[in-house]
Short mmCIF file of C-alpha atoms and ligand atoms in Angstrom, two decimals:
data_model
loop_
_atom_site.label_atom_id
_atom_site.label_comp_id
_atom_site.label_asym_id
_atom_site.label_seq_id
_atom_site.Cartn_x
_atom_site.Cartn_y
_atom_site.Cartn_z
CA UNK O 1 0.00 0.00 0.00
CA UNK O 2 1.22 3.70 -0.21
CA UNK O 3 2.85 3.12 -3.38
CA UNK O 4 1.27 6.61 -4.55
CA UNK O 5 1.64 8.79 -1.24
CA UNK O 6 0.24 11.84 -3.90
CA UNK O 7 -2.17 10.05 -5.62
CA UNK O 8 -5.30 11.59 -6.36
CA UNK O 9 -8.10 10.53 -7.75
CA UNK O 10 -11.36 11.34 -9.02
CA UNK O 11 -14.96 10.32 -9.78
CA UNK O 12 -16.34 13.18 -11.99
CA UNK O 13 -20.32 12.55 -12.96
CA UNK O 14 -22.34 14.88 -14.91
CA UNK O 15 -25.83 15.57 -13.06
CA UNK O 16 -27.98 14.36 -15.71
CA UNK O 17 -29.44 11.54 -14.13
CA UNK O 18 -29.31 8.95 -11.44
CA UNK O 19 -26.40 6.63 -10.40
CA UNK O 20 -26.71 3.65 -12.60
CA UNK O 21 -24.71 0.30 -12.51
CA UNK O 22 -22.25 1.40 -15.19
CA UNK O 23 -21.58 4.52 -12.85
CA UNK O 24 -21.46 2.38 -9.47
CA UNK O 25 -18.68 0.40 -11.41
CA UNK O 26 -16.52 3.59 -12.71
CA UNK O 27 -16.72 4.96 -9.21
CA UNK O 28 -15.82 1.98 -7.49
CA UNK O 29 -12.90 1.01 -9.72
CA UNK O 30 -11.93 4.65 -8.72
CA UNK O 31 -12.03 4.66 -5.38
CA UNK O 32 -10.65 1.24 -4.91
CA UNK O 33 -7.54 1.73 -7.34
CA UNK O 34 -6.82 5.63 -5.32
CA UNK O 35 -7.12 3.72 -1.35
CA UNK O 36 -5.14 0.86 -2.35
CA UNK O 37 -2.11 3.27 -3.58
CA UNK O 38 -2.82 5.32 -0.21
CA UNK O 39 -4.13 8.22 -2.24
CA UNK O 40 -7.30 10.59 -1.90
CA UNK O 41 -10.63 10.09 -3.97
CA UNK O 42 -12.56 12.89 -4.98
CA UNK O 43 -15.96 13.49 -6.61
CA UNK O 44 -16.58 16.73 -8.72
CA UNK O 45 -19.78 17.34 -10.31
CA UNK O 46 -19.73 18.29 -14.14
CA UNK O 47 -22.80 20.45 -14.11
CA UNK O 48 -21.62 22.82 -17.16
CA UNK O 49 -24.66 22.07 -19.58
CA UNK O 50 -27.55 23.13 -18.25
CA UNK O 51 -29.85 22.20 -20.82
CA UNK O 52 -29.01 18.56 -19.98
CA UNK O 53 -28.52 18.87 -16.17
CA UNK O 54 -31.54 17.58 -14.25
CA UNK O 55 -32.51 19.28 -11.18
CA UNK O 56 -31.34 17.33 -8.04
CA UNK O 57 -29.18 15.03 -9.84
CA UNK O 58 -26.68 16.20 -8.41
CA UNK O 59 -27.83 15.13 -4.84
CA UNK O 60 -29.17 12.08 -5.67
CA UNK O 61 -26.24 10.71 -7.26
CA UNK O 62 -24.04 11.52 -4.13
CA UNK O 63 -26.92 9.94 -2.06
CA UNK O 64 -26.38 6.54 -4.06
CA UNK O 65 -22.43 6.60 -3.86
CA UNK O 66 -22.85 7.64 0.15
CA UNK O 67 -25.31 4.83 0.56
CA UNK O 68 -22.52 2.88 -0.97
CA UNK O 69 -19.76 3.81 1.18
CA UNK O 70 -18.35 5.95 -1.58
CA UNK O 71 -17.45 9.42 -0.09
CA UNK O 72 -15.08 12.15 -1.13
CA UNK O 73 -12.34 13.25 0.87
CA UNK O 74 -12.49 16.58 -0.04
CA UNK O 75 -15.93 18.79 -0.41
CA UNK O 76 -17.34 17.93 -3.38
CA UNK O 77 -16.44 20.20 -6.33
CA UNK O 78 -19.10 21.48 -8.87
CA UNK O 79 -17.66 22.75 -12.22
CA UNK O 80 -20.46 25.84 -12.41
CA UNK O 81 -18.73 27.33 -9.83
CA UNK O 82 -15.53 27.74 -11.75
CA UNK O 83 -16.52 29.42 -15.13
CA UNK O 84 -13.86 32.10 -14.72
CA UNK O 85 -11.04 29.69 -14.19
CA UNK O 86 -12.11 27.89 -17.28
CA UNK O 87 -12.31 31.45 -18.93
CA UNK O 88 -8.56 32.26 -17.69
CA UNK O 89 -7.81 28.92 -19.57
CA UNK O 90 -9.03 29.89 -22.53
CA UNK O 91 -7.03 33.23 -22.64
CA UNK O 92 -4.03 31.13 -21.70
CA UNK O 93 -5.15 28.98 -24.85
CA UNK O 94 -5.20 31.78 -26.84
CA UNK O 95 -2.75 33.92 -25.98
CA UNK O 96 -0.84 31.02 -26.89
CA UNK O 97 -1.91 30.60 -30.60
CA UNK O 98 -3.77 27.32 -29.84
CA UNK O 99 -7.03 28.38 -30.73
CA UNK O 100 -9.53 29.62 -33.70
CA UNK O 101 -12.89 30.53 -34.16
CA UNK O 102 -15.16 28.33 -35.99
CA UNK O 103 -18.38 28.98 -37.16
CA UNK O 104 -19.30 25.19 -38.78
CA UNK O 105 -22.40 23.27 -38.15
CA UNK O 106 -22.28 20.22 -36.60
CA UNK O 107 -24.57 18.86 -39.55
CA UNK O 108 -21.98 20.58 -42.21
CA UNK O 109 -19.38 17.66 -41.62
CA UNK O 110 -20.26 13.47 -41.43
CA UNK O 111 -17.36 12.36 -39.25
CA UNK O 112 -14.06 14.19 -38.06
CA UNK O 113 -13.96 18.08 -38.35
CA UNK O 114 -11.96 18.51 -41.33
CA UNK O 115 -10.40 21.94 -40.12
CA UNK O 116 -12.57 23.98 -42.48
CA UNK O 117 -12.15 27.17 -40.40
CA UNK O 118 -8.32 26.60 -39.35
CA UNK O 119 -7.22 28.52 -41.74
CA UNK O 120 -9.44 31.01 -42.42
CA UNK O 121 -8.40 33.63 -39.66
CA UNK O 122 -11.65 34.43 -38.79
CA UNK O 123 -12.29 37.19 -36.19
CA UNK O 124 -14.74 36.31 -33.62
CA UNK O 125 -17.87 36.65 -34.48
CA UNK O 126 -21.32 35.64 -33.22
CA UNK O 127 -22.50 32.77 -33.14
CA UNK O 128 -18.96 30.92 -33.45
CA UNK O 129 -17.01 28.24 -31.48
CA UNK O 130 -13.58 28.25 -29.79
CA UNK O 131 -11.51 25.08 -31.44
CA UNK O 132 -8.34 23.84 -30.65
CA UNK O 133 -5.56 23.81 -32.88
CA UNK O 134 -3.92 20.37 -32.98
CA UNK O 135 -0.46 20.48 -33.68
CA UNK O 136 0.81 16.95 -32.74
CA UNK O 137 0.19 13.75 -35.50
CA UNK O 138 0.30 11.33 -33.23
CA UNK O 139 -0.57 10.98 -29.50
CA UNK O 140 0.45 7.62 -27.42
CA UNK O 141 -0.65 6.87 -24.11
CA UNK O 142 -0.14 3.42 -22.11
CA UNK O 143 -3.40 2.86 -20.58
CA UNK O 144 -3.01 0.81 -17.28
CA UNK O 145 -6.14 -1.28 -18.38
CA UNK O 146 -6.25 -1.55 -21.89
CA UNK O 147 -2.59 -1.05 -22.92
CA UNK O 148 -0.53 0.77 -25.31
CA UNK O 149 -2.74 2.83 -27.59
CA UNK O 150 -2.10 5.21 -30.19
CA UNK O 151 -4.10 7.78 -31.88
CA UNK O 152 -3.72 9.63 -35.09
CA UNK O 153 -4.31 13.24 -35.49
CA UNK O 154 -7.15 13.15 -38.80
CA UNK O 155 -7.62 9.82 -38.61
CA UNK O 156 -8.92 9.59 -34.78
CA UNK O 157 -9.45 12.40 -33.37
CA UNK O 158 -9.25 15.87 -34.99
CA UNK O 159 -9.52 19.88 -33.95
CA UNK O 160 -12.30 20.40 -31.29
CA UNK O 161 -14.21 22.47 -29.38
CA UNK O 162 -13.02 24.26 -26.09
CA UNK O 163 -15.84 27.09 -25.81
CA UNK O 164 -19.26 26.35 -27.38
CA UNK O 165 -21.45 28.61 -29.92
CA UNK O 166 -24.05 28.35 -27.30
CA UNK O 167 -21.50 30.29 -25.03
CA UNK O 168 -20.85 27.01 -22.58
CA UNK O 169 -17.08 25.88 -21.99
CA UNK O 170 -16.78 22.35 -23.34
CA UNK O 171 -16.12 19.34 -21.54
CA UNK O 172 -12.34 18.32 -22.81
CA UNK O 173 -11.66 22.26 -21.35
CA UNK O 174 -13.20 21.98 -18.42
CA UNK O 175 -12.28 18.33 -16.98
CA UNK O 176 -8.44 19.35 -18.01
CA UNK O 177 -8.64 22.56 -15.89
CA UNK O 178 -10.48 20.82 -13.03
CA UNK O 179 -7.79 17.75 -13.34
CA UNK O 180 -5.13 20.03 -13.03
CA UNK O 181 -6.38 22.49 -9.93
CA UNK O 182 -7.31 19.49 -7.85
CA UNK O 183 -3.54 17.85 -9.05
CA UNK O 184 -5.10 14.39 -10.37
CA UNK O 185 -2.69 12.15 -10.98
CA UNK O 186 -4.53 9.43 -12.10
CA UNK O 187 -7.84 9.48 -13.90
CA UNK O 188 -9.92 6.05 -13.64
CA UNK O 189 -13.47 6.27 -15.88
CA UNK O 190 -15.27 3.76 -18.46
CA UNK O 191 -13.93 2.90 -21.79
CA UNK O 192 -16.74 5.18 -23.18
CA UNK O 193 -14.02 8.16 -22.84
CA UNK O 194 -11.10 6.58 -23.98
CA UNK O 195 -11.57 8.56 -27.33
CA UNK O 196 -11.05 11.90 -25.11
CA UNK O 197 -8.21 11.07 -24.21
CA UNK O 198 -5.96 12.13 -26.75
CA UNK O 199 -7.69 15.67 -26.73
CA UNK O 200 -7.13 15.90 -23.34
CA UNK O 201 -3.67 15.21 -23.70
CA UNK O 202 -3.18 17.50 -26.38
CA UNK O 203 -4.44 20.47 -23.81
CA UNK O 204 -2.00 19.08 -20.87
CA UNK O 205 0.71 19.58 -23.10
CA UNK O 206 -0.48 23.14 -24.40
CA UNK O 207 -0.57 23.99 -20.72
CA UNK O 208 3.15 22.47 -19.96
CA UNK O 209 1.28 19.95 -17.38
CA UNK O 210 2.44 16.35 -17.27
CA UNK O 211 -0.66 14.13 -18.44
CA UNK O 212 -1.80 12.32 -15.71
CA UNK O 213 -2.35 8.26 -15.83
CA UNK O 214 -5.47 6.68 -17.39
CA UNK O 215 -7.17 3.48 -16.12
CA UNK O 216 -10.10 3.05 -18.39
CA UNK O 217 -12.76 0.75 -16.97
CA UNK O 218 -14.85 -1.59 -19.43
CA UNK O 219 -18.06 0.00 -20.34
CA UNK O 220 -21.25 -2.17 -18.39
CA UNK O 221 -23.07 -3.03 -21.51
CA UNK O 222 -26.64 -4.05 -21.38
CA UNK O 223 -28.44 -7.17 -23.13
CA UNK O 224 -28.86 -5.26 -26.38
CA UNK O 225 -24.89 -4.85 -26.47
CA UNK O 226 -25.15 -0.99 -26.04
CA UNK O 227 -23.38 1.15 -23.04
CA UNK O 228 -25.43 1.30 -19.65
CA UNK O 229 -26.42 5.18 -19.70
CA UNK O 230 -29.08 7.65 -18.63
CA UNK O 231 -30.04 8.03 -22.38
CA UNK O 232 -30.77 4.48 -22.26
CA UNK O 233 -32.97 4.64 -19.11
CA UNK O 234 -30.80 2.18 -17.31
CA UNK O 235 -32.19 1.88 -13.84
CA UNK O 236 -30.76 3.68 -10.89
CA UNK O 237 -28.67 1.85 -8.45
CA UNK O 238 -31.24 0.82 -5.88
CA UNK O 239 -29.41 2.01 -2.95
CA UNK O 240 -31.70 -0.97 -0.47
CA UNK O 241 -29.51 -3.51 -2.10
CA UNK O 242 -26.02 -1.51 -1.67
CA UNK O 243 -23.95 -4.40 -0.61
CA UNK O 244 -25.00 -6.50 -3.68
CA UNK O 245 -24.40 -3.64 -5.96
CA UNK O 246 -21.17 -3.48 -4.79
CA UNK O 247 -20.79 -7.42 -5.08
CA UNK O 248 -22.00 -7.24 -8.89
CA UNK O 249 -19.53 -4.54 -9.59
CA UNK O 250 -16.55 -6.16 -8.36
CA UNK O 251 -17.86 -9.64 -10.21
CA UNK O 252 -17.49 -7.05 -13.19
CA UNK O 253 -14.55 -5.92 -12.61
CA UNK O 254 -13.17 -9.36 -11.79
CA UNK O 255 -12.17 -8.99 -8.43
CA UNK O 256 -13.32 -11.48 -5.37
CA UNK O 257 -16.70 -11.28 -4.41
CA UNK O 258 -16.89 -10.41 -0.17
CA UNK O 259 -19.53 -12.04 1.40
CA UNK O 260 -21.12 -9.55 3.75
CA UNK O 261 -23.98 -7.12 4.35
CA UNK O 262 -22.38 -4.25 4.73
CA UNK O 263 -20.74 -2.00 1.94
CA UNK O 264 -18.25 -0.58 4.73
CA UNK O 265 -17.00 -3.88 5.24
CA UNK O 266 -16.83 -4.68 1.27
CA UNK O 267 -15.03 -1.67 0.53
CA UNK O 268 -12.16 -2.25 3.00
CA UNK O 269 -11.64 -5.95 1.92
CA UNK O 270 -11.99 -4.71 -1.77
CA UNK O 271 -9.28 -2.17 -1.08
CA UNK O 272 -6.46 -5.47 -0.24
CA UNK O 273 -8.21 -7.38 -2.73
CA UNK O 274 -7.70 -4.64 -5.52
CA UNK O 275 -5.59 -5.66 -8.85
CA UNK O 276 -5.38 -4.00 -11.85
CA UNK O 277 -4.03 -6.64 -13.60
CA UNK O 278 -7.68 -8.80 -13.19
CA UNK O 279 -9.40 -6.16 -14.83
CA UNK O 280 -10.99 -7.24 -18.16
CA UNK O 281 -8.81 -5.95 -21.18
CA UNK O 282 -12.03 -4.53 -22.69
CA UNK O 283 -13.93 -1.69 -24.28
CA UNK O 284 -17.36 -3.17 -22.99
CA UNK O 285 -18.47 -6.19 -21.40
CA UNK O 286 -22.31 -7.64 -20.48
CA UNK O 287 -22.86 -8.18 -15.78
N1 LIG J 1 -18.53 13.95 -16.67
C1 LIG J 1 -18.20 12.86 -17.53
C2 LIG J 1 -19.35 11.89 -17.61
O1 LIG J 1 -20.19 11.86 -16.72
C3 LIG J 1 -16.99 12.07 -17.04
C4 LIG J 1 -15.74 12.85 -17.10
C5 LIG J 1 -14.46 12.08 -16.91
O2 LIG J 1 -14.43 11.12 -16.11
O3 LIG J 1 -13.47 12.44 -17.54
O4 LIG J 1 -19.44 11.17 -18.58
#
């Protein structure tokens, strides 16, 4: 244990639903992987899109994850309380030469943005999106779950958006920020993000920040094969049932069941238990 006396780690949902299995396993796999190094676990709350936000989310889901035994060890963070640092970032950004306005319709373009508006110069103008200028071809990362990956600049992942038409700061912007300010050294989530990743790299290295680790969980698919999710109307976590929750999530994960009642008394036994190297090598995976 202690391997990581800085480790920190984090559980970051957005409020737009209820807790669901596929959430229970990302923030277990979290917590687990940050107490067995001897590091600190924190939850933030990615509340940046209203539109999609629904009202009490936000409590509920850290009602499930308390019921669970899951508890941050800081106070929680929420992400709508920190527009101007992500503003200050975007100066940084641009002071820099990293960014460009972009007025292009999502519907204008079938797959990757192409770069139409890279190099037109364009002064800002209304409505029109802040995208990042990406200057590296390739970006490499050794994922501590699913292994050396590569991705190609055009091919997988191309320009995007830090600051929104619709005037919101965009997720990659704001969960690099956040990452950095609370000093996260290693980020644990589901497979579902591994395609971020490489964006968010790109923006650690625009800011001269050392990219932290990536764990990346496989995604809890259900019987029709597609991701657990709120758009999907996967069922909340029934927080009655905690300690089986728990049971089903480690099963997942591939790590021993613990046969008791109480999620306390899972979670410590999980924490010596705890191997990365059990961990399915996979994007997605049925309970
Ligand atoms: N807020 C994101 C979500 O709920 C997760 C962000 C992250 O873990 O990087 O999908």
């Amino acid at each position: 244990m202690a391997d990581h006396p800085h480790y920190v780690g984090r559980f970051a949902p957005s409020p737009t639903g209820p807790l669901h299995l596929g959430s229970l396993v990302a923030a277990l796999g979290g917590y687990l992987d940050a107490k067995s190094a001897g590091g600190q676990w924190l939850i933030r709350i990615e509340d940046l899109d209203p539109p999609r936000a629904v009202p009490g989310a936000d409590r509920h889901i850290l009602k499930q994850l308390a019921d669970h035994g899951l508890v941050s060890d800081q106070p929680v963070r929420y992400q709508s309380q920190r527009l101007h640092q992500f503003d200050e970032a975007l100066s940084v950004l641009r002071d820099k030469g990293h960014l460009y306005f972009c007025n292009c319709s999502r519907r204008s373009y079938p797959g990757l943005y192409p770069g139409t508006c890279r190099a037109r110069g364009m002064a800002f103008e209304q409505p029109a999106a802040l995208r990042f200028r990406v200057s590296e071809t390739t970006i490499k990362q050794k994922d501590l779950a699913q292994g050396a990956l590569t991705w190609t600049h055009g091919k997988d992942f191309g320009d995007f958006i830090v600051h929104r038409r619709d005037g919101l700061h965009a997720y990659q912007l704001a969960v690099v920020v956040d990452d950095i300010a609370q000093a996260v050294t290693r980020i644990v989530r589901g497979a579902d993000l591994l395609s971020a990743t490489p964006m968010q790299t790109c923006l650690y290295h625009a800011f001269g920040v050392k990219p932290p680790e990536t764990l990346h969980l496989p995604m809890v698919l259900g019987r029709d094969g597609q991701k657990l999710s709120k758009q999907t109307h996967a069922p909340p976590v029934d927080t009655e049932a905690a300690a089986d929750n728990l049971n089903q999530a480690l099963r997942f994960l591939n790590q021993p069941i613990i046969a008791s009642d109480n999620p306390k008394t899972i979670l410590d036994t999980a924490i010596k238990n705890w191997r990365i190297d059990r961990i399915p090598k996979l994007i997605g995976k049925t309970l």
